Amino acid sequence: MIVNWLQYTDFAYPWFLLLLVLLPVLVIWHYRRQAKKSATLALSTTREIKKTKTWKTRLVPIPFWLRILALGVLIIAMARPRDSFTETTTTGQGIDIVLCFDISGSMTERDFVPNRLEAAKKVAENFVRTREGDRIGVTIFSNISFTLTPVTTDYNMVLQQISQINSGYLEEEGTAIGSGLATSIDRLRYSKAKSKIIILLTDGMDFGGKISPDIATSMAKTFGIKVYTVGIGSNKVVNDNDPFGDPGGRKLEFNPELLKNIARQTGGQYFQAGDNKTLQKVYESIGKLEKSDIKVTSYNRYEEKYIPFVLTGLFLLALELFLRLRVLRKFP
């Protein structure tokens, strides 16, 4: 039990533990003192002396060791071992954020490394890790839209869902920006957060869908939701076998005008990310624009553990006195 107690590493007065170095000094002093008190006598044999040993003589050293143990335990008690618990209190309001990913076939273009979608996923994961107190949700869309996770503070789940996104997730080709935006709005329309935002990541090429981008934009305005649009892509000319610079290749599709209009009408901002580095800066900019009004207060709470040490030390001293004054008492 004492060994388990000694596993506590937090002490209110740890400098008292320095007194433990005195214990081996006391042991050495005791045995040297005993050696000086012992008389010597030359005998031809010690066989008869061995027979005179009794259970009492075997108990003689025990009181001394009980006192040493008692001192050690009481010194530890003086250092006040304790368990410490760090508690945090969060006050204020966070932001409700929905990350809306375009996972259509055009998002596999390789003007980003390794492609548009994978680059978007990576910086989105970094963005999630920087938030504190916000609720974050994830939606995806191609020709149809789907909610991967509603807004939540379980960032591990959000990161897990983002990592599993791929271009063939919905098995429907096309780019229905209006549908993706409408699904994201549905996740936020009942939110009571001070700020509600959607980060729409797409190349801006809209191909139909049941809900037009104009209607979805009006819905966002109605519910007070700002849309930050991130245009991922460029109008580079690439070759499928060499995505960086063959002038004889095809021209990539990219339409920023629709995204600019959505952002302007909802009070958000439009960002164009032409490469991985710029895309990372886009998220950093959004993080600065949308700050949470969150205050986290941390404080330590302690649970004292010295009482068992005090009781153990007193018990050992009482046992030592009992042995010394009762069991091993010498009569004249």
C-alpha positions as a LaTeX table, in Angstrom:
\begin{tabular}{lrrr}
\hline
Residue & $x$ (\AA) & $y$ (\AA) & $z$ (\AA) \\
\hline
Met1 & 0.00 & 0.00 & 0.00 \\
Ile2 & 2.84 & 2.38 & 0.89 \\
Val3 & 4.48 & 1.67 & $-2.46$ \\
Asn4 & 1.26 & 2.66 & $-4.22$ \\
Trp5 & 1.04 & 5.87 & $-2.19$ \\
Leu6 & 4.56 & 6.81 & $-3.22$ \\
Gln7 & 3.40 & 6.93 & $-6.83$ \\
Tyr8 & 1.81 & 10.35 & $-6.18$ \\
Thr9 & 4.04 & 12.92 & $-7.83$ \\
Asp10 & 2.26 & 16.06 & $-6.73$ \\
Phe11 & 3.19 & 17.45 & $-3.32$ \\
Ala12 & 2.20 & 20.72 & $-1.67$ \\
Tyr13 & 5.55 & 20.98 & 0.17 \\
Pro14 & 8.00 & 18.77 & $-1.78$ \\
Trp15 & 11.05 & 20.19 & 0.05 \\
Phe16 & 10.10 & 18.12 & 3.12 \\
Leu17 & 11.05 & 15.03 & 1.10 \\
Leu18 & 14.69 & 16.06 & 1.48 \\
Leu19 & 14.44 & 14.86 & 5.09 \\
Leu20 & 14.22 & 11.28 & 3.77 \\
Val21 & 17.99 & 11.32 & 3.20 \\
Leu22 & 18.39 & 11.38 & 6.99 \\
Leu23 & 16.90 & 7.90 & 7.35 \\
Pro24 & 19.90 & 5.93 & 6.01 \\
Val25 & 22.12 & 8.17 & 8.18 \\
Leu26 & 20.11 & 7.16 & 11.26 \\
Val27 & 20.36 & 3.48 & 10.29 \\
Ile28 & 24.16 & 3.67 & 9.92 \\
Trp29 & 24.49 & 5.59 & 13.20 \\
His30 & 22.31 & 3.05 & 15.02 \\
Tyr31 & 24.29 & 0.01 & 13.93 \\
Arg32 & 27.62 & 1.67 & 14.64 \\
Arg33 & 26.39 & 2.54 & 18.12 \\
Gln34 & 25.25 & $-1.05$ & 18.64 \\
Ala35 & 28.61 & $-2.37$ & 17.53 \\
Lys36 & 30.41 & $-0.18$ & 20.10 \\
Lys37 & 28.13 & $-1.37$ & 22.89 \\
Ser38 & 28.73 & $-5.05$ & 22.11 \\
Ala39 & 31.29 & $-6.78$ & 24.37 \\
Thr40 & 33.67 & $-9.42$ & 23.06 \\
Leu41 & 34.51 & $-12.74$ & 24.69 \\
Ala42 & 36.64 & $-15.52$ & 23.26 \\
Leu43 & 34.85 & $-18.90$ & 23.27 \\
Ser44 & 35.79 & $-22.28$ & 21.92 \\
Thr45 & 32.30 & $-22.85$ & 20.52 \\
Thr46 & 29.05 & $-20.88$ & 20.03 \\
Arg47 & 26.83 & $-23.93$ & 19.82 \\
Glu48 & 25.27 & $-23.42$ & 23.25 \\
Ile49 & 24.76 & $-19.68$ & 22.61 \\
Lys50 & 22.75 & $-20.39$ & 19.46 \\
Lys51 & 20.41 & $-22.54$ & 21.51 \\
Thr52 & 19.67 & $-19.59$ & 23.75 \\
Lys53 & 18.04 & $-17.55$ & 20.94 \\
Thr54 & 14.30 & $-17.19$ & 21.40 \\
Trp55 & 11.48 & $-15.52$ & 19.52 \\
Lys56 & 11.95 & $-12.44$ & 21.70 \\
Thr57 & 15.58 & $-12.06$ & 20.74 \\
Arg58 & 14.59 & $-12.25$ & 17.09 \\
Leu59 & 12.11 & $-9.40$ & 17.62 \\
Val60 & 14.67 & $-7.05$ & 19.15 \\
Pro61 & 15.60 & $-5.19$ & 15.87 \\
Ile62 & 11.96 & $-4.75$ & 14.82 \\
Pro63 & 11.08 & $-1.69$ & 16.98 \\
Phe64 & 13.98 & 0.25 & 15.47 \\
Trp65 & 12.85 & $-0.50$ & 11.90 \\
Leu66 & 9.26 & 0.35 & 12.80 \\
Arg67 & 10.46 & 3.74 & 14.02 \\
Ile68 & 12.43 & 4.30 & 10.80 \\
Leu69 & 9.40 & 3.40 & 8.69 \\
Ala70 & 7.19 & 5.65 & 10.81 \\
Leu71 & 9.55 & 8.58 & 10.33 \\
Gly72 & 9.63 & 7.99 & 6.57 \\
Val73 & 5.85 & 7.86 & 6.29 \\
Leu74 & 5.40 & 10.96 & 8.47 \\
Ile75 & 7.94 & 12.90 & 6.39 \\
Ile76 & 5.92 & 12.04 & 3.28 \\
Ala77 & 2.78 & 13.19 & 5.10 \\
Met78 & 4.49 & 16.51 & 5.88 \\
Ala79 & 5.11 & 16.96 & 2.15 \\
Arg80 & 1.30 & 16.66 & 1.66 \\
Pro81 & 0.81 & 14.25 & $-1.26$ \\
Arg82 & $-2.27$ & 15.08 & $-3.29$ \\
Asp83 & $-4.09$ & 14.40 & $-6.53$ \\
Ser84 & $-4.41$ & 17.40 & $-8.82$ \\
Phe85 & $-7.24$ & 17.92 & $-11.29$ \\
Thr86 & $-7.28$ & 20.63 & $-13.93$ \\
Glu87 & $-10.76$ & 21.95 & $-14.58$ \\
Thr88 & $-11.79$ & 24.35 & $-17.32$ \\
Thr89 & $-14.77$ & 26.64 & $-17.55$ \\
Thr90 & $-15.89$ & 27.87 & $-20.96$ \\
Thr91 & $-17.96$ & 31.02 & $-21.26$ \\
Gly92 & $-19.17$ & 33.02 & $-24.23$ \\
Gln93 & $-20.42$ & 32.00 & $-27.64$ \\
Gly94 & $-18.80$ & 30.12 & $-30.45$ \\
Ile95 & $-19.54$ & 30.10 & $-34.15$ \\
Asp96 & $-21.50$ & 27.49 & $-36.05$ \\
Ile97 & $-19.58$ & 26.54 & $-39.19$ \\
Val98 & $-20.43$ & 24.18 & $-42.02$ \\
Leu99 & $-17.67$ & 23.06 & $-44.38$ \\
Cys100 & $-19.31$ & 22.37 & $-47.74$ \\
Phe101 & $-17.14$ & 20.30 & $-50.11$ \\
Asp102 & $-17.60$ & 19.97 & $-53.86$ \\
Ile103 & $-16.67$ & 16.35 & $-54.63$ \\
Ser104 & $-17.57$ & 16.33 & $-58.32$ \\
Gly105 & $-15.22$ & 14.94 & $-60.94$ \\
Ser106 & $-13.68$ & 18.34 & $-61.68$ \\
Met107 & $-12.33$ & 18.44 & $-58.12$ \\
Thr108 & $-9.87$ & 15.69 & $-59.06$ \\
Glu109 & $-8.01$ & 18.02 & $-61.42$ \\
Arg110 & $-4.33$ & 18.14 & $-60.57$ \\
Asp111 & $-3.53$ & 21.83 & $-60.68$ \\
Phe112 & $-3.20$ & 21.29 & $-56.89$ \\
Val113 & $-1.03$ & 18.64 & $-55.24$ \\
Pro114 & $-2.14$ & 15.89 & $-55.36$ \\
Asn115 & $-5.49$ & 17.27 & $-56.62$ \\
Arg116 & $-8.05$ & 19.94 & $-55.78$ \\
Leu117 & $-10.13$ & 17.83 & $-53.40$ \\
Glu118 & $-7.24$ & 16.35 & $-51.41$ \\
Ala119 & $-5.67$ & 19.79 & $-51.02$ \\
Ala120 & $-9.00$ & 21.19 & $-49.81$ \\
Lys121 & $-9.36$ & 18.36 & $-47.29$ \\
Lys122 & $-5.89$ & 18.90 & $-45.85$ \\
Val123 & $-6.28$ & 22.63 & $-45.19$ \\
Ala124 & $-9.82$ & 22.08 & $-43.88$ \\
Glu125 & $-8.45$ & 19.63 & $-41.32$ \\
Asn126 & $-5.87$ & 22.21 & $-40.22$ \\
Phe127 & $-8.66$ & 24.79 & $-39.93$ \\
Val128 & $-10.72$ & 22.50 & $-37.68$ \\
Arg129 & $-7.76$ & 21.98 & $-35.37$ \\
Thr130 & $-7.39$ & 25.74 & $-34.87$ \\
Arg131 & $-10.99$ & 26.32 & $-33.73$ \\
Glu132 & $-11.98$ & 26.36 & $-30.08$ \\
Gly133 & $-15.55$ & 26.29 & $-28.82$ \\
Asp134 & $-17.09$ & 26.38 & $-32.29$ \\
Arg135 & $-19.50$ & 23.80 & $-33.66$ \\
Ile136 & $-18.47$ & 22.45 & $-37.04$ \\
Gly137 & $-20.41$ & 20.37 & $-39.54$ \\
Val138 & $-19.53$ & 18.84 & $-42.91$ \\
Thr139 & $-21.61$ & 18.54 & $-46.08$ \\
Ile140 & $-20.66$ & 17.27 & $-49.53$ \\
Phe141 & $-22.22$ & 17.59 & $-52.95$ \\
Ser142 & $-21.88$ & 16.59 & $-56.57$ \\
Asn143 & $-25.17$ & 16.29 & $-58.49$ \\
Ile144 & $-26.84$ & 15.62 & $-55.12$ \\
Ser145 & $-25.90$ & 16.73 & $-51.61$ \\
Phe146 & $-25.41$ & 14.93 & $-48.31$ \\
Thr147 & $-24.65$ & 15.75 & $-44.67$ \\
Leu148 & $-21.63$ & 13.88 & $-43.34$ \\
Thr149 & $-21.93$ & 15.31 & $-39.84$ \\
Pro150 & $-24.19$ & 17.95 & $-38.28$ \\
Val151 & $-22.59$ & 20.86 & $-36.41$ \\
Thr152 & $-20.77$ & 19.48 & $-33.39$ \\
Thr153 & $-17.86$ & 20.19 & $-31.05$ \\
Asp154 & $-16.62$ & 16.63 & $-31.51$ \\
Tyr155 & $-13.67$ & 17.64 & $-33.66$ \\
Asn156 & $-12.30$ & 14.11 & $-33.81$ \\
Met157 & $-15.46$ & 12.97 & $-35.56$ \\
Val158 & $-15.33$ & 15.96 & $-37.92$ \\
Leu159 & $-11.71$ & 15.21 & $-38.83$ \\
Gln160 & $-12.52$ & 11.55 & $-39.37$ \\
Gln161 & $-15.38$ & 12.40 & $-41.74$ \\
Ile162 & $-13.25$ & 14.84 & $-43.72$ \\
Ser163 & $-10.49$ & 12.26 & $-44.14$ \\
Gln164 & $-12.97$ & 9.80 & $-45.67$ \\
Ile165 & $-14.25$ & 12.17 & $-48.37$ \\
Asn166 & $-13.49$ & 11.12 & $-51.94$ \\
Ser167 & $-14.81$ & 12.12 & $-55.33$ \\
Gly168 & $-16.86$ & 8.97 & $-55.82$ \\
Tyr169 & $-18.63$ & 9.14 & $-52.45$ \\
Leu170 & $-22.08$ & 10.04 & $-53.85$ \\
Glu171 & $-21.80$ & 8.09 & $-57.11$ \\
Glu172 & $-23.54$ & 10.94 & $-58.95$ \\
Glu173 & $-21.71$ & 13.10 & $-61.47$ \\
Gly174 & $-22.39$ & 16.79 & $-61.82$ \\
Thr175 & $-21.95$ & 19.91 & $-59.69$ \\
Ala176 & $-25.11$ & 21.17 & $-57.99$ \\
Ile177 & $-23.78$ & 24.11 & $-56.00$ \\
Gly178 & $-27.32$ & 25.24 & $-55.09$ \\
Ser179 & $-28.15$ & 21.84 & $-53.59$ \\
Gly180 & $-24.92$ & 21.69 & $-51.62$ \\
Leu181 & $-25.50$ & 25.17 & $-50.29$ \\
Ala182 & $-29.14$ & 24.42 & $-49.40$ \\
Thr183 & $-28.15$ & 21.31 & $-47.42$ \\
Ser184 & $-25.55$ & 23.34 & $-45.51$ \\
Ile185 & $-28.13$ & 26.04 & $-44.77$ \\
Asp186 & $-30.50$ & 23.40 & $-43.42$ \\
Arg187 & $-27.86$ & 22.44 & $-40.87$ \\
Leu188 & $-27.71$ & 26.04 & $-39.60$ \\
Arg189 & $-31.19$ & 27.48 & $-39.93$ \\
Tyr190 & $-32.19$ & 26.60 & $-36.33$ \\
Ser191 & $-28.83$ & 27.59 & $-34.88$ \\
Lys192 & $-28.81$ & 30.22 & $-32.12$ \\
Ala193 & $-25.09$ & 30.94 & $-32.46$ \\
Lys194 & $-24.03$ & 34.59 & $-32.67$ \\
Ser195 & $-22.52$ & 33.90 & $-36.09$ \\
Lys196 & $-23.40$ & 31.25 & $-38.67$ \\
Ile197 & $-21.14$ & 30.69 & $-41.63$ \\
Ile198 & $-20.70$ & 28.29 & $-44.51$ \\
Ile199 & $-17.34$ & 27.75 & $-46.16$ \\
Leu200 & $-18.12$ & 26.61 & $-49.69$ \\
Leu201 & $-15.22$ & 24.91 & $-51.45$ \\
Thr202 & $-15.75$ & 24.42 & $-55.17$ \\
Asp203 & $-14.39$ & 25.30 & $-58.61$ \\
Gly204 & $-17.57$ & 27.24 & $-59.30$ \\
Met205 & $-18.73$ & 25.15 & $-62.26$ \\
Asp206 & $-22.46$ & 24.65 & $-61.62$ \\
Phe207 & $-24.34$ & 22.01 & $-63.60$ \\
Gly208 & $-27.99$ & 21.99 & $-62.64$ \\
Gly209 & $-29.45$ & 20.42 & $-59.55$ \\
Lys210 & $-32.91$ & 20.69 & $-57.99$ \\
Ile211 & $-32.10$ & 24.00 & $-56.25$ \\
Ser212 & $-30.48$ & 26.86 & $-58.12$ \\
Pro213 & $-27.61$ & 28.83 & $-56.56$ \\
Asp214 & $-29.80$ & 31.96 & $-56.59$ \\
Ile215 & $-32.51$ & 30.32 & $-54.47$ \\
Ala216 & $-29.92$ & 28.89 & $-52.08$ \\
Thr217 & $-28.32$ & 32.33 & $-51.75$ \\
Ser218 & $-31.69$ & 33.85 & $-50.85$ \\
Met219 & $-32.19$ & 31.14 & $-48.22$ \\
Ala220 & $-28.82$ & 31.98 & $-46.66$ \\
Lys221 & $-29.77$ & 35.67 & $-46.47$ \\
Thr222 & $-33.12$ & 34.81 & $-44.88$ \\
Phe223 & $-31.49$ & 32.83 & $-42.07$ \\
Gly224 & $-28.64$ & 35.29 & $-41.53$ \\
Ile225 & $-25.95$ & 32.91 & $-42.76$ \\
Lys226 & $-22.76$ & 34.26 & $-44.26$ \\
Val227 & $-21.18$ & 32.24 & $-47.05$ \\
Tyr228 & $-17.43$ & 32.34 & $-47.57$ \\
Thr229 & $-16.79$ & 30.98 & $-51.03$ \\
Val230 & $-13.43$ & 29.49 & $-51.87$ \\
Gly231 & $-12.76$ & 29.07 & $-55.57$ \\
Ile232 & $-10.44$ & 26.12 & $-55.90$ \\
Gly233 & $-8.73$ & 25.94 & $-59.24$ \\
Ser234 & $-7.40$ & 27.93 & $-62.16$ \\
Asn235 & $-7.64$ & 28.18 & $-65.92$ \\
Lys236 & $-4.30$ & 26.45 & $-66.45$ \\
Val237 & $-3.67$ & 24.37 & $-69.54$ \\
Val238 & $-2.60$ & 20.90 & $-68.50$ \\
Asn239 & $-1.85$ & 17.52 & $-69.92$ \\
Asp240 & $-3.38$ & 14.52 & $-68.13$ \\
Asn241 & 0.01 & 12.80 & $-68.07$ \\
Asp242 & 1.91 & 15.98 & $-67.17$ \\
Pro243 & $-0.34$ & 18.31 & $-65.19$ \\
Phe244 & 2.16 & 21.16 & $-64.91$ \\
Gly245 & 2.91 & 22.84 & $-68.13$ \\
Asp246 & 2.32 & 21.03 & $-71.44$ \\
Pro247 & 0.82 & 23.80 & $-73.66$ \\
Gly248 & $-0.68$ & 21.16 & $-75.91$ \\
Gly249 & $-3.03$ & 19.92 & $-73.16$ \\
Arg250 & $-6.56$ & 20.93 & $-72.25$ \\
Lys251 & $-7.74$ & 24.03 & $-70.41$ \\
Leu252 & $-9.10$ & 23.51 & $-66.90$ \\
Glu253 & $-12.55$ & 24.77 & $-66.07$ \\
Phe254 & $-12.96$ & 27.42 & $-63.37$ \\
Asn255 & $-15.80$ & 29.89 & $-62.84$ \\
Pro256 & $-15.30$ & 32.44 & $-60.02$ \\
Glu257 & $-18.15$ & 34.82 & $-60.92$ \\
Leu258 & $-20.90$ & 32.70 & $-59.35$ \\
Leu259 & $-18.92$ & 32.35 & $-56.13$ \\
Lys260 & $-18.27$ & 36.08 & $-55.92$ \\
Asn261 & $-22.00$ & 36.77 & $-56.24$ \\
Ile262 & $-22.95$ & 34.28 & $-53.48$ \\
Ala263 & $-20.39$ & 35.73 & $-51.08$ \\
Arg264 & $-21.35$ & 39.33 & $-51.80$ \\
Gln265 & $-25.08$ & 38.79 & $-51.30$ \\
Thr266 & $-24.72$ & 36.89 & $-48.01$ \\
Gly267 & $-22.18$ & 39.20 & $-46.39$ \\
Gly268 & $-19.30$ & 36.78 & $-46.74$ \\
Gln269 & $-16.17$ & 37.02 & $-48.83$ \\
Tyr270 & $-14.82$ & 35.36 & $-51.93$ \\
Phe271 & $-11.34$ & 33.88 & $-52.00$ \\
Gln272 & $-9.52$ & 32.38 & $-54.93$ \\
Ala273 & $-7.03$ & 29.65 & $-54.22$ \\
Gly274 & $-4.81$ & 28.91 & $-57.19$ \\
Asp275 & $-2.42$ & 26.57 & $-55.38$ \\
Asn276 & $-1.93$ & 24.73 & $-52.08$ \\
Lys277 & $-0.11$ & 27.59 & $-50.34$ \\
Thr278 & $-2.75$ & 30.15 & $-51.24$ \\
Leu279 & $-5.51$ & 27.80 & $-50.11$ \\
Gln280 & $-3.90$ & 27.56 & $-46.66$ \\
Lys281 & $-3.77$ & 31.37 & $-46.45$ \\
Val282 & $-7.47$ & 31.52 & $-47.33$ \\
Tyr283 & $-8.38$ & 29.49 & $-44.25$ \\
Glu284 & $-6.09$ & 31.61 & $-42.08$ \\
Ser285 & $-7.89$ & 34.72 & $-43.35$ \\
Ile286 & $-11.31$ & 33.26 & $-42.59$ \\
Gly287 & $-10.10$ & 32.32 & $-39.11$ \\
Lys288 & $-9.14$ & 35.95 & $-38.46$ \\
Leu289 & $-12.44$ & 37.28 & $-39.80$ \\
Glu290 & $-14.61$ & 34.90 & $-37.78$ \\
Lys291 & $-13.37$ & 34.86 & $-34.20$ \\
Ser292 & $-15.23$ & 33.09 & $-31.41$ \\
Asp293 & $-16.25$ & 35.00 & $-28.30$ \\
Ile294 & $-14.99$ & 32.16 & $-26.12$ \\
Lys295 & $-13.18$ & 32.50 & $-22.80$ \\
Val296 & $-11.63$ & 29.39 & $-21.32$ \\
Thr297 & $-10.63$ & 29.57 & $-17.64$ \\
Ser298 & $-8.45$ & 26.82 & $-16.21$ \\
Tyr299 & $-7.84$ & 26.16 & $-12.53$ \\
Asn300 & $-6.44$ & 23.34 & $-10.44$ \\
Arg301 & $-8.38$ & 21.41 & $-7.84$ \\
Tyr302 & $-6.57$ & 19.25 & $-5.30$ \\
Glu303 & $-7.60$ & 16.19 & $-3.32$ \\
Glu304 & $-5.43$ & 15.76 & $-0.24$ \\
Lys305 & $-3.85$ & 12.32 & 0.30 \\
Tyr306 & $-1.71$ & 12.88 & 3.38 \\
Ile307 & $-4.16$ & 11.49 & 5.99 \\
Pro308 & $-3.42$ & 7.79 & 5.23 \\
Phe309 & 0.27 & 8.55 & 5.68 \\
Val310 & $-0.33$ & 10.19 & 9.06 \\
Leu311 & $-2.46$ & 7.26 & 10.24 \\
Thr312 & 0.10 & 4.73 & 9.01 \\
Gly313 & 2.94 & 6.60 & 10.75 \\
Leu314 & 1.03 & 6.78 & 14.04 \\
Phe315 & 0.17 & 3.08 & 13.79 \\
Leu316 & 3.82 & 2.16 & 13.24 \\
Leu317 & 4.89 & 4.28 & 16.23 \\
Ala318 & 2.19 & 2.73 & 18.42 \\
Leu319 & 3.30 & $-0.77$ & 17.36 \\
Glu320 & 6.91 & 0.12 & 18.08 \\
Leu321 & 6.04 & 1.34 & 21.58 \\
Phe322 & 3.93 & $-1.75$ & 22.24 \\
Leu323 & 6.77 & $-4.07$ & 21.29 \\
Arg324 & 9.36 & $-2.06$ & 23.20 \\
Leu325 & 7.34 & $-1.51$ & 26.41 \\
Arg326 & 5.27 & $-4.69$ & 26.54 \\
Val327 & 6.65 & $-7.56$ & 24.50 \\
Leu328 & 10.37 & $-6.79$ & 24.78 \\
Arg329 & 10.31 & $-5.07$ & 28.16 \\
Lys330 & 13.36 & $-5.89$ & 30.32 \\
Phe331 & 12.84 & $-6.70$ & 33.99 \\
Pro332 & 15.57 & $-6.11$ & 36.57 \\
\hline
\end{tabular}
